[in-house]
Amino acid sequence: MNVSFAMPQNNRDIEQKIDQLLAKMTLAEKIGQMSQRNGFDGNAAMIKAGKIGSLLNEVDPDKIRQAQKLAVEQSPNGIPLLIGRDVIHGFRTIFPIPLGLAATWNPEGVRKGARISAKEAASIGINWTFAPMMDIARDSRWGRIAESFGEDPYLASKMAVAMIEGFQTDDLSRPDAIAACAKHFAGYGAVEGGRDYNTVYIPEQLLREVYLKPFNAAVDAGVSTFMTAFSDLNGIPSTANNFTLKQILRNEWNFDGFVVSDWASISEMITHGYCTDERDAAEKAVNAGVDMEMATSNYEQYLKELIEAGEVSMETVDNAVRNILRIKYRLGLFEHPYVDATDFPEMVNDDYLKTAGQIAAQSIVMLKNENNILPLSKNIKDIAVIGPMADDKFEQLGTWTFDKQIEDTHTPLQALKEYYRGKANIHYSKGLEISRSRDHKYFKEAIKAAKKSDVVLMFMGEEAIITGEAHCRANINLPGGQEELIKTIARTGTPIVMIVMSGRALTMGNILDDVDAILYAFHPGTMGGPAIVDLLTGKKSPSGKLPITFPKVVGQIPIYYNHKNTGRPPIEKNFVQIDDIPVRAWQTSLGNESHYIDAGYKPQFPFGFGLSYTTFAYSDIRISNKTIKMGDEFVVSATITNTGNMEGDEIVQFYTHDISASITPPVKELKGFQRITLKPGQSKIVEFKLHTDDLAFYNQEMKEVTEPGKFQFWIAPNSDSGSPTEFEVVK
Ligand code: BGC
């Protein structure tokens, strides 16, 4: 979907300015623009000489100002610096981790959150964030799934675009806008076995159909920069991948921002076995289209020599510098290189906290609510609060929160004490020191607390540091002694509400029957505590829905909703359990279908799933025309009614399925969603407008086509419910 348009006047001005500047720059300065260094300390002389174009990880506002002053006022051509930082899900005010943000299915909330993050970061001089990460992730063993928007290309695209818009606004030159970065290009989420940095093989069709979709949407949304991945892709490191960086990004998508490597990913191509030495790595990266080198200095050391040897052309270097300068001009850095914090709202102000709380509340997914134990009864007198995540200001913030201040955090225990002051007694025990602890030193007091209470709230999960980069797990159940603690508390007979804070989908089969309710809160950020308490007490109804499929056991991975049908799909009635198989049975008696005899084929919780305190009925599911002419638009709609007795939000999901195509189609694909609010008894007609182009897929020639034929669609509360309606697309 590339639109060609005449270059607007300010773009033309920028190109002219770049030409003029380039004509004045020495080769050393050009290479300088292509080099990014960590922190200000030790780099002053280089900045002054014009040999550094960007710093990352400098967050001291005075040092940023000093660095910027050196660049602007003392370097040969006065080119301002890009100051980059990982502002992933908040700067000071921390929002839910991206996986939690995706669970809100609320792009508007994500945009708002990113706006706040941009303002906070920009107020100290940061003008570039390394976010959003838009790697499609289908494997919760991978620690970085926490940073992703989950498994679905449509949902991830919407979230990525919203985040980019929040960071950049529609005018990048505003002092409170920062450049965004689409990362990690490409395929990083598909590392083998969920082991970070590992090998990636993705056939081109799947790459285009799934993994590249959010990146393409990011380019269309005007993202300023791209970051390559640490991993290789089909045998070629992403950091020297001509196919993705040139053919796709530049030729097909017309991206005109710049590409930065990941941290030392240019040097790591030697370890990959793809480059012989650093000179070779610099040559391969720059010739593939990596404009800026992060952290290492291969460009600085070898580019001059490579140009002299004719292995890298001057045009390649000029193009890279042009791409970088273009973003510096668009950011308005030449006009306003310095920032003054007093021009910005205060960080973590009440408004920001309120927004963070609203987003967190929308990100929490209720997975179980036996006997409607939630919301908690108003008559409750004694509440046990147990678990290592109940009152931990650090852990609930999640991965990649470099600039947090821990005292900003509002924990669930604090919020519960506040809410129940004078109304009920809170009996608190940590239960376990941290999520990984195994010792029983708090078990006795935890049992005592449970015994004297009407309900137990168990705050379980993962500490922030066992999620995120490099923190992959082969077992994805609750770590340490948590399952044991749950079983111990369950024996007291007091009902248990489990609240999980985690960076991935955890397997919970071992304890699912021991708890009465589950609120899955991911790592909810600064305002996680009040957000959880709003749901526990029924001030709000849970409304998050899963952005990833939750497996029953780790051996089911990869498991995702938009899989293929295969020639032998599982059929419930034929499902064979391992213990039902007769001894020495003939091979043919086994039920030859695609499933596990010890885990079935269904996940624990499907993509898109989430419960509410109220109930929603779907009726009148319609399509404007059952026969649609190729090239036409059509509308599908459904009436959603709140049939319960509480106001609530429902996330209405729209899926399609191509019944037969020249590439085997997925069983379902998300094509639209809407978050709506309904009062008890209220109905709303929800419409999704589609063009036949929206049914397209990449065919064997890698052309995006819609083929005529029969399709199905669903409008449903999750990916595993509702019944299909058929329609046909004709030539
Ligand atoms: C990560 C990137 C990050 C960079 C800079 C790398 O380790 O893979 O996502 O932006 O560090 O901190």
XYZ file of C-alpha atoms and ligand atoms in Angstrom:
743
model
C 0.000 0.000 0.000
C 2.453 2.634 -1.102
C 1.036 5.955 -2.088
C 3.153 8.112 -4.303
C 2.746 11.818 -3.894
C 4.470 14.984 -4.938
C 7.107 16.065 -2.462
C 5.695 18.750 -0.157
C 7.505 22.092 -0.062
C 9.064 21.625 3.385
C 10.462 18.250 2.268
C 11.973 19.952 -0.774
C 13.490 22.594 1.484
C 14.930 19.885 3.662
C 16.469 18.095 0.678
C 18.068 21.354 -0.431
C 19.482 21.990 3.005
C 20.859 18.464 3.088
C 22.545 18.998 -0.290
C 24.153 22.193 0.920
C 25.307 20.636 4.136
C 26.645 17.498 2.483
C 28.706 19.623 0.094
C 30.482 21.167 3.075
C 31.087 17.993 5.056
C 34.358 16.103 5.075
C 34.349 12.331 4.822
C 35.282 12.111 8.506
C 32.202 14.143 9.419
C 29.992 12.019 7.202
C 31.249 8.900 8.896
C 30.687 10.715 12.182
C 27.005 11.134 11.396
C 26.846 7.378 10.880
C 28.331 6.633 14.302
C 26.417 6.367 17.555
C 28.107 6.200 20.958
C 27.004 5.181 24.424
C 26.808 8.117 26.849
C 28.475 11.535 26.835
C 31.414 10.780 29.106
C 34.633 10.386 27.163
C 33.042 11.480 23.888
C 33.327 15.286 24.093
C 36.352 15.595 21.819
C 34.809 13.375 19.183
C 31.540 15.336 19.250
C 33.446 18.583 18.898
C 35.283 17.177 15.900
C 31.957 16.226 14.298
C 32.773 12.541 14.555
C 29.672 11.408 16.414
C 26.152 11.822 15.082
C 24.190 10.336 17.932
C 24.416 9.317 21.560
C 22.366 6.695 23.293
C 21.736 6.159 26.966
C 22.669 9.642 28.091
C 19.941 10.773 30.455
C 21.631 13.489 32.447
C 19.964 16.648 31.089
C 23.066 18.738 31.758
C 25.290 16.350 29.863
C 22.805 16.186 27.008
C 22.854 19.979 26.831
C 26.658 20.042 26.948
C 26.873 17.445 24.217
C 24.341 19.263 22.073
C 26.171 22.567 22.633
C 29.459 21.049 21.514
C 27.842 19.632 18.409
C 25.891 22.742 17.468
C 28.289 25.471 18.501
C 31.720 23.920 18.102
C 31.676 21.075 15.613
C 32.681 22.008 12.049
C 29.183 22.139 10.584
C 27.116 22.518 13.737
C 24.985 19.430 13.214
C 22.889 18.596 16.284
C 22.955 15.152 17.861
C 20.284 12.532 18.001
C 19.883 11.479 21.615
C 18.438 7.951 21.676
C 16.958 5.975 24.526
C 14.846 2.876 25.023
C 11.566 4.503 25.976
C 9.640 1.276 25.595
C 6.519 1.539 27.748
C 7.098 4.758 29.572
C 9.913 7.045 30.598
C 9.236 7.991 34.215
C 5.523 7.173 34.248
C 5.515 3.492 33.414
C 2.653 1.993 31.420
C 1.930 -1.722 31.061
C 4.531 -3.685 29.110
C 3.771 -3.715 25.369
C 2.198 -7.189 25.635
C -0.168 -5.696 28.221
C -0.759 -2.661 26.019
C -1.773 -5.028 23.234
C -4.226 -6.690 25.635
C -6.125 -3.393 25.845
C -7.011 -3.606 22.152
C -7.176 0.152 22.484
C -4.892 1.978 20.057
C -6.134 5.320 21.385
C -4.854 4.453 24.859
C -1.518 3.356 23.432
C -1.246 6.627 21.511
C -1.987 8.597 24.673
C 0.580 6.642 26.663
C 3.261 7.149 24.027
C 2.460 10.879 23.942
C 3.097 11.102 27.678
C 6.306 9.089 27.363
C 7.498 11.373 24.565
C 6.822 14.480 26.643
C 8.677 13.092 29.632
C 11.643 11.938 27.567
C 11.784 15.079 25.427
C 11.814 17.247 28.536
C 15.371 16.136 29.316
C 16.619 16.314 25.741
C 15.893 12.857 24.355
C 14.710 13.115 20.759
C 14.632 9.499 19.615
C 13.226 6.319 21.137
C 14.047 2.754 20.148
C 10.403 1.781 20.060
C 8.017 0.348 19.178
C 9.242 -3.214 18.939
C 6.835 -4.854 16.520
C 8.251 -8.343 16.221
C 5.456 -10.873 15.909
C 5.897 -13.349 18.750
C 4.293 -16.754 18.917
C 6.493 -18.235 21.592
C 6.283 -17.276 25.262
C 9.594 -18.888 26.013
C 11.159 -15.887 24.261
C 11.777 -13.264 26.945
C 11.190 -10.405 24.541
C 7.584 -11.422 23.945
C 7.016 -8.958 26.814
C 8.116 -6.138 24.520
C 5.928 -7.314 21.665
C 2.313 -6.714 20.756
C 1.747 -10.450 20.552
C 1.093 -12.959 17.830
C -1.234 -11.232 15.420
C -0.020 -9.030 12.567
C -3.217 -6.964 12.408
C -3.393 -6.176 16.127
C 0.369 -5.569 16.291
C 0.179 -3.197 13.319
C -2.584 -1.147 14.916
C -0.680 -0.938 18.203
C 2.640 -0.121 16.533
C 1.098 2.649 14.465
C -0.666 4.107 17.513
C 2.602 4.142 19.432
C 4.466 5.781 16.561
C 1.780 8.449 16.292
C 1.995 9.034 20.018
C 5.764 9.513 19.927
C 6.033 11.472 16.700
C 2.644 13.254 16.474
C 1.772 14.563 13.019
C 4.500 17.174 13.326
C 7.866 15.728 14.222
C 9.355 19.205 14.579
C 7.361 19.903 17.744
C 9.732 20.108 20.686
C 7.718 17.452 22.490
C 7.750 14.963 19.608
C 10.431 12.291 19.427
C 11.441 10.050 16.535
C 10.229 6.457 16.749
C 12.051 3.309 15.646
C 10.508 0.215 14.111
C 12.440 -2.754 15.446
C 13.816 -5.367 15.013
C 13.891 -5.752 11.280
C 13.129 -8.547 10.596
C 11.850 -11.811 11.957
C 13.520 -11.578 15.375
C 10.374 -12.897 17.108
C 10.766 -16.229 15.343
C 14.079 -17.206 16.953
C 14.363 -20.983 17.221
C 12.883 -22.446 20.371
C 12.288 -18.961 21.746
C 16.003 -18.651 22.545
C 17.004 -15.022 22.196
C 19.434 -14.098 19.407
C 18.940 -17.489 17.793
C 18.539 -18.630 14.228
C 15.527 -17.508 12.212
C 14.083 -19.258 9.204
C 10.964 -17.750 7.744
C 9.862 -18.548 4.206
C 9.257 -15.400 2.174
C 5.512 -15.940 1.949
C 5.147 -16.192 5.738
C 7.561 -13.309 6.217
C 5.420 -11.034 4.098
C 2.112 -12.356 5.361
C 2.869 -12.155 9.070
C 6.226 -10.837 10.236
C 6.601 -7.824 7.932
C 3.051 -6.512 8.245
C 3.594 -4.217 11.252
C 6.818 -2.864 9.721
C 5.030 -2.009 6.516
C 2.299 -0.280 8.522
C 5.009 1.620 10.418
C 6.471 2.969 7.177
C 3.013 4.028 6.033
C 2.582 5.798 9.375
C 5.794 7.752 8.773
C 8.106 6.081 11.279
C 11.467 7.875 11.272
C 13.876 5.022 11.834
C 14.315 1.261 11.656
C 16.565 -0.990 13.726
C 17.962 -4.263 12.449
C 17.790 -7.476 14.476
C 20.568 -9.413 16.177
C 19.379 -12.583 14.478
C 19.970 -13.875 10.990
C 17.148 -14.448 8.564
C 17.296 -17.448 6.280
C 21.072 -17.576 6.642
C 21.835 -13.876 6.299
C 22.207 -11.623 9.342
C 19.456 -8.998 9.502
C 22.187 -6.385 9.830
C 23.510 -7.145 6.345
C 20.327 -8.309 4.722
C 19.997 -6.753 1.284
C 16.655 -8.400 0.729
C 14.919 -6.891 3.746
C 16.864 -3.614 3.965
C 17.057 -2.748 0.288
C 14.570 -4.712 -1.724
C 11.709 -4.513 0.752
C 12.325 -1.478 2.932
C 13.648 0.939 0.335
C 12.482 -0.350 -3.053
C 9.059 -1.691 -2.197
C 8.089 0.501 0.742
C 10.004 3.684 -0.189
C 11.190 4.246 3.379
C 13.088 7.530 3.558
C 14.209 7.571 7.195
C 17.368 5.864 8.409
C 18.345 2.411 9.624
C 20.385 1.856 12.779
C 22.066 -1.415 13.680
C 21.268 -3.084 16.980
C 23.829 -2.893 19.767
C 27.078 -4.244 18.303
C 25.132 -6.241 15.747
C 27.606 -5.209 13.048
C 30.542 -6.769 14.920
C 28.456 -9.798 15.820
C 28.248 -10.750 12.163
C 31.775 -12.069 12.636
C 30.542 -14.401 15.370
C 27.607 -15.364 13.169
C 30.252 -16.620 10.763
C 29.096 -14.248 8.049
C 32.003 -11.796 8.088
C 35.690 -12.459 8.350
C 36.619 -9.398 10.390
C 35.412 -5.944 11.408
C 36.316 -4.352 8.107
C 34.286 -6.980 6.308
C 31.407 -6.439 8.751
C 31.435 -2.677 8.170
C 31.426 -3.215 4.412
C 28.565 -5.715 4.451
C 26.416 -3.642 6.818
C 26.837 -0.344 5.010
C 26.377 -1.845 1.582
C 23.186 -3.545 2.743
C 21.817 -0.206 3.928
C 22.593 0.128 7.632
C 22.992 3.895 7.923
C 24.086 4.196 11.528
C 26.170 1.912 13.726
C 25.092 1.493 17.335
C 27.724 1.199 20.083
C 30.657 -0.269 18.123
C 33.044 1.670 15.881
C 33.576 -0.359 12.731
C 32.295 2.444 10.515
C 34.591 4.919 12.163
C 37.563 2.614 11.755
C 37.037 1.170 8.312
C 34.689 3.220 6.149
C 37.396 5.578 4.881
C 39.611 2.676 3.929
C 36.696 0.846 2.306
C 35.887 3.878 0.185
C 39.489 4.281 -0.871
C 39.603 0.621 -1.822
C 36.447 1.070 -3.879
C 34.516 -1.470 -1.802
C 32.051 1.107 -0.570
C 30.951 3.954 -2.795
C 30.812 7.579 -1.789
C 27.216 7.521 -2.943
C 26.401 4.852 -0.350
C 27.868 6.981 2.412
C 26.163 10.129 1.142
C 22.844 8.336 1.055
C 23.244 7.107 4.610
C 24.127 10.592 5.842
C 21.265 12.047 3.835
C 18.821 9.678 5.555
C 20.133 10.627 8.988
C 20.162 14.377 8.325
C 16.639 14.156 6.945
C 15.391 12.969 10.326
C 17.424 15.611 12.164
C 15.829 18.292 9.990
C 12.354 16.824 10.386
C 12.815 16.829 14.139
C 13.539 20.527 13.960
C 16.833 19.961 15.765
C 18.631 22.613 13.767
C 16.067 25.172 14.935
C 15.703 24.028 18.533
C 18.589 21.795 19.592
C 18.188 22.574 23.291
C 15.264 21.878 25.525
C 14.171 23.518 28.682
C 12.439 21.189 31.118
C 10.339 24.056 32.408
C 8.556 24.209 29.036
C 7.180 20.743 29.738
C 4.612 19.456 32.190
C 6.048 17.916 35.318
C 6.815 14.201 35.045
C 4.482 11.657 36.708
C 1.862 14.339 37.234
C -1.678 13.423 38.265
C -2.905 13.474 34.685
C -0.211 11.078 33.553
C -0.895 8.788 36.508
C -4.593 8.799 35.765
C -3.971 7.799 32.154
C -1.511 5.113 33.244
C -4.151 3.728 35.616
C -6.842 3.693 32.937
C -4.596 1.935 30.456
C -3.470 -0.581 33.066
C -7.087 -1.384 33.985
C -7.877 -2.036 30.320
C -4.856 -4.297 29.942
C -5.872 -6.786 32.608
C -7.485 -9.968 31.328
C -9.842 -11.997 33.490
C -9.242 -15.643 32.634
C -11.429 -17.356 35.205
C -14.206 -16.330 37.585
C -15.741 -19.391 39.212
C -19.078 -18.742 40.935
C -18.651 -15.048 40.207
C -16.304 -14.683 43.124
C -15.273 -11.408 41.508
C -16.004 -8.608 41.995
C -15.384 -9.083 45.703
C -18.495 -9.018 47.832
C -19.181 -5.742 49.596
C -19.676 -7.669 52.840
C -16.191 -9.008 52.954
C -14.558 -8.430 56.343
C -11.173 -10.151 56.170
C -8.930 -10.300 53.134
C -5.666 -12.194 52.944
C -3.133 -10.669 50.567
C -0.395 -13.121 49.770
C 2.423 -13.258 47.267
C 5.730 -11.782 46.174
C 4.086 -9.402 43.666
C 1.578 -7.823 46.078
C 3.790 -5.036 47.287
C 6.834 -4.832 45.082
C 7.309 -1.388 43.625
C 10.086 -2.565 41.356
C 8.819 -5.795 39.835
C 5.387 -4.685 38.679
C 7.013 -2.191 36.310
C 8.369 -4.919 34.027
C 11.282 -5.029 31.632
C 12.974 -1.995 29.973
C 12.183 0.666 32.522
C 15.558 2.362 32.812
C 14.216 5.740 33.855
C 11.671 4.732 36.478
C 11.778 6.011 40.010
C 10.648 3.212 42.188
C 8.880 5.397 44.719
C 6.402 6.471 41.993
C 4.883 2.985 41.941
C 1.488 2.300 43.457
C 1.304 -1.336 44.525
C -1.803 -3.475 44.957
C -1.248 -3.784 48.715
C -1.115 -0.003 49.096
C -4.238 0.418 46.982
C -6.097 -2.317 48.867
C -5.236 -0.789 52.243
C -6.460 2.547 51.039
C -9.692 1.175 49.604
C -10.556 -1.029 52.574
C -9.540 1.412 55.327
C -12.275 1.200 57.948
C -14.197 -1.356 55.844
C -12.248 -4.628 56.074
C -9.071 -6.085 57.546
C -6.118 -6.869 55.335
C -3.860 -9.743 56.412
C -0.683 -9.586 54.408
C 2.067 -12.129 53.919
C 4.677 -12.163 51.193
C 4.410 -15.944 50.979
C 7.694 -15.982 49.097
C 10.492 -13.448 49.141
C 10.603 -13.097 45.336
C 8.968 -14.949 42.470
C 11.802 -17.457 42.220
C 12.094 -18.255 45.956
C 11.506 -21.807 47.062
C 11.891 -21.700 50.803
C 8.866 -21.931 53.072
C 9.765 -19.313 55.638
C 6.579 -17.320 55.091
C 4.266 -20.298 54.492
C 3.050 -20.492 58.091
C 2.069 -16.839 58.285
C 0.487 -17.064 54.838
C -1.655 -20.024 55.929
C -2.633 -18.151 59.065
C -3.672 -15.124 57.017
C -5.713 -17.305 54.644
C -7.429 -19.143 57.465
C -8.800 -16.039 59.079
C -9.977 -14.484 55.818
C -13.057 -14.638 53.609
C -10.968 -14.537 50.473
C -7.306 -14.792 49.539
C -5.802 -12.511 46.922
C -2.634 -14.169 45.671
C -0.266 -11.886 43.759
C 1.945 -14.180 41.747
C 4.016 -14.037 38.589
C 7.470 -13.257 37.391
C 9.944 -10.639 38.466
C 10.720 -8.129 35.749
C 14.229 -9.442 35.230
C 13.232 -12.971 34.306
C 11.450 -11.524 31.306
C 12.744 -9.324 28.491
C 15.941 -9.478 26.474
C 17.994 -12.655 26.870
C 15.671 -13.887 29.612
C 14.079 -16.827 27.901
C 12.627 -19.753 29.779
C 12.247 -23.389 28.824
C 9.588 -23.830 31.503
C 6.982 -21.126 31.519
C 5.020 -21.985 34.627
C 4.982 -19.812 37.738
C 8.616 -19.941 38.840
C 10.065 -20.959 42.214
C 7.784 -22.262 44.928
C 4.674 -20.416 43.747
C 2.683 -23.456 42.647
C 3.451 -25.079 45.980
C 2.344 -21.960 47.820
C -0.930 -21.873 45.893
C -1.612 -25.539 46.643
C -0.809 -24.965 50.311
C -3.175 -22.016 50.554
C -5.858 -23.872 48.580
C -5.914 -26.512 51.319
C -7.189 -23.907 53.797
C -10.444 -23.910 51.828
C -10.585 -20.111 51.589
C -11.419 -19.087 48.007
C -8.469 -17.810 46.005
C -8.311 -14.974 43.518
C -4.987 -15.105 41.730
C -3.547 -11.990 40.153
C -0.646 -12.693 37.815
C 1.984 -10.143 36.877
C 4.173 -11.503 34.150
C 5.982 -10.784 30.915
C 4.689 -13.736 28.953
C 1.895 -16.297 28.738
C 2.501 -18.615 31.675
C 1.328 -22.228 31.695
C -1.006 -22.522 34.644
C -2.438 -26.025 34.211
C -0.950 -27.260 37.501
C -2.823 -24.738 39.608
C -5.811 -23.778 37.507
C -8.207 -25.851 39.580
C -6.793 -24.548 42.861
C -7.814 -20.973 42.225
C -11.310 -19.575 41.795
C -10.468 -16.560 39.709
C -7.564 -15.241 37.677
C -6.773 -11.680 36.693
C -3.845 -11.663 34.295
C -2.192 -8.270 34.675
C 1.063 -8.716 32.718
C 3.495 -6.168 34.238
C 1.044 -3.305 34.677
C 3.391 -0.402 35.441
C 3.327 2.502 37.872
C -0.434 2.453 38.457
C -0.863 -1.323 38.417
C -2.002 -1.431 42.044
C -5.004 0.916 41.814
C -5.930 -0.539 38.402
C -6.109 -4.052 39.855
C -8.068 -2.868 42.872
C -10.584 -1.078 40.624
C -11.279 -4.448 39.018
C -11.227 -6.547 42.203
C -13.759 -4.276 43.862
C -16.008 -3.921 40.819
C -15.461 -0.219 40.258
C -14.650 -1.306 36.718
C -15.316 -4.519 34.843
C -12.323 -6.385 33.386
C -12.071 -5.784 29.653
C -8.634 -6.847 28.414
C -8.351 -9.685 25.914
C -5.381 -11.894 25.166
C -2.990 -10.773 22.419
C -1.380 -14.230 22.441
C -2.562 -17.801 22.705
C -1.930 -19.319 26.127
C -0.672 -22.904 25.857
C -1.601 -25.606 28.373
C 1.926 -26.945 28.386
C 5.147 -25.657 26.931
C 5.306 -28.575 24.484
C 2.347 -27.141 22.564
C 4.474 -24.195 21.404
C 4.302 -22.921 18.714
C 0.570 -22.489 19.155
C -1.279 -19.537 17.625
C -4.789 -18.928 16.417
C -4.042 -18.114 12.786
C -2.545 -21.488 11.949
C -3.246 -23.538 8.838
C -5.935 -26.161 8.703
C -3.644 -28.997 7.487
C -5.020 -31.986 5.618
C -5.948 -33.649 8.887
C -7.248 -31.105 11.345
C -8.266 -32.299 14.797
C -11.914 -33.129 15.339
C -13.085 -33.034 18.929
C -14.977 -36.335 18.839
C -12.010 -38.209 17.410
C -9.583 -36.841 19.934
C -7.510 -39.623 21.440
C -6.171 -39.379 25.000
C -2.968 -41.202 25.752
C -4.587 -43.394 28.403
C -7.473 -44.400 26.145
C -5.253 -45.985 23.554
C -5.602 -49.743 23.748
C -2.433 -51.734 24.343
C -0.873 -52.997 21.103
C -3.490 -51.167 19.103
C -3.282 -51.229 15.359
C -1.820 -48.079 13.987
C -5.129 -47.185 12.316
C -7.027 -46.993 15.593
C -5.147 -43.943 16.804
C -7.165 -41.105 15.306
C -4.811 -39.815 12.670
C -5.226 -36.102 13.182
C -3.017 -33.188 14.028
C -3.006 -33.100 17.810
C -1.083 -34.283 20.863
C -2.342 -37.438 22.543
C -1.278 -35.948 25.882
C -2.286 -32.305 25.438
C -4.950 -32.244 22.752
C -4.943 -29.417 20.280
C -6.720 -26.623 22.091
C -4.774 -24.030 24.008
C -5.497 -23.205 27.623
C -6.905 -19.845 26.577
C -7.371 -18.738 22.983
C -6.197 -15.526 21.350
C -8.696 -12.737 21.922
C -10.126 -14.331 25.071
C -11.101 -12.413 28.195
C -14.024 -12.477 30.625
C -16.093 -9.642 32.030
C -18.333 -9.070 35.054
C -21.191 -8.558 32.669
C -22.306 -10.647 29.692
C -22.551 -9.706 26.046
C -24.812 -11.260 23.442
C -23.919 -11.196 19.755
C -26.867 -11.149 17.380
C -27.908 -10.063 13.871
C -24.578 -10.890 12.343
C -24.871 -9.579 8.799
C -23.005 -8.809 5.642
C -24.129 -6.051 3.288
C -23.936 -8.347 0.292
C -23.304 -12.084 0.214
C -21.829 -11.822 -3.262
C -19.183 -9.161 -3.544
C -17.659 -7.959 -6.751
C -13.880 -7.803 -6.795
C -12.809 -4.243 -6.074
C -15.923 -3.421 -4.085
C -16.350 -2.458 -0.484
C -18.663 -4.271 1.875
C -19.829 -3.990 5.442
C -20.241 -6.658 8.085
C -22.085 -5.896 11.270
C -23.430 -7.358 14.471
C -25.575 -6.189 17.320
C -23.880 -6.466 20.678
C -26.044 -6.284 23.781
C -24.983 -6.020 27.373
C -27.146 -8.752 28.895
C -25.680 -8.549 32.377
C -26.168 -6.017 35.113
C -23.036 -3.954 35.051
C -21.588 -1.478 32.608
C -18.644 -2.928 30.749
C -16.388 -2.739 27.716
C -16.448 -5.460 25.109
C -13.786 -5.976 22.465
C -15.666 -7.080 19.388
C -13.493 -9.065 16.991
C -13.907 -9.627 13.287
C -12.197 -12.575 11.595
C -12.226 -13.910 8.048
C -11.214 -17.172 6.427
C -10.478 -17.817 2.781
C -11.926 -21.279 2.175
C -9.667 -22.153 -0.705
C -6.734 -20.265 -2.199
C -3.551 -20.805 -4.190
C -1.592 -20.722 -0.912
C -3.061 -22.750 1.957
C -4.881 -20.125 4.028
C -4.910 -19.655 7.807
C -8.054 -20.936 9.562
C -8.851 -17.431 10.739
C -7.397 -13.961 10.427
C -8.233 -10.898 12.454
C -9.432 -8.103 10.163
C -10.937 -5.666 12.606
C -11.811 -4.996 16.233
C -13.653 -2.409 18.261
C -13.699 -1.703 21.971
C -17.185 -0.548 22.915
C -18.773 0.468 26.221
C -22.283 -0.749 27.001
C -24.568 -0.078 29.935
C -26.748 -2.944 31.194
C -29.440 -3.649 28.623
C -27.834 -1.379 26.054
C -27.224 -2.553 22.464
C -24.934 -1.247 19.788
C -24.524 -2.161 16.144
C -20.844 -2.645 15.411
C -19.787 -2.325 11.785
C -16.615 -3.236 9.971
C -16.043 -1.845 6.506
C -13.865 -3.863 4.184
C -12.565 -3.714 0.650
C -11.887 -6.931 -1.252
C -8.203 -5.877 -1.100
C -8.381 -6.485 2.642
C -8.814 -10.189 1.877
C -5.555 -10.322 -0.050
C -2.614 -12.627 0.634
C 0.822 -13.137 -0.911
C 0.598 -15.734 -3.663
C 3.331 -17.967 -5.051
C 4.745 -15.072 -7.057
C 4.788 -12.931 -3.877
C 2.110 -10.690 -5.296
C -0.592 -9.480 -2.937
C -3.822 -10.728 -4.461
C -7.416 -11.402 -3.576
C -8.624 -14.495 -5.359
C -12.304 -14.916 -6.138
C -14.060 -17.641 -4.220
C -15.807 -18.452 -0.999
C -14.937 -16.908 2.347
C -16.262 -17.017 5.871
C -16.405 -14.377 8.520
C -17.029 -14.226 12.229
C -17.908 -11.386 14.537
C -17.148 -12.825 17.923
C -15.807 -12.189 21.425
C -12.616 -14.203 20.807
C -10.844 -16.310 18.180
C -12.449 -19.540 19.341
C -16.139 -18.750 19.394
C -19.043 -17.786 17.212
C -20.171 -19.427 14.024
C -19.137 -18.466 10.536
C -21.181 -16.719 7.863
C -20.288 -17.457 4.269
C -19.863 -14.978 1.433
C -18.382 -15.020 -2.013
C -16.076 -12.753 -3.926
C -16.683 -12.840 -7.679
C -14.731 -11.381 -10.566
C 18.256 -4.257 22.098
C 17.550 -3.107 21.410
C 17.814 -1.828 22.159
C 19.307 -1.600 22.217
C 19.704 -0.291 22.862
C 19.704 -3.958 22.387
O 20.226 -4.883 23.263
O 18.128 -5.414 21.310
O 16.177 -3.392 21.320
O 17.136 -0.759 21.568
O 19.879 -2.670 22.930
O 19.516 -0.318 24.225
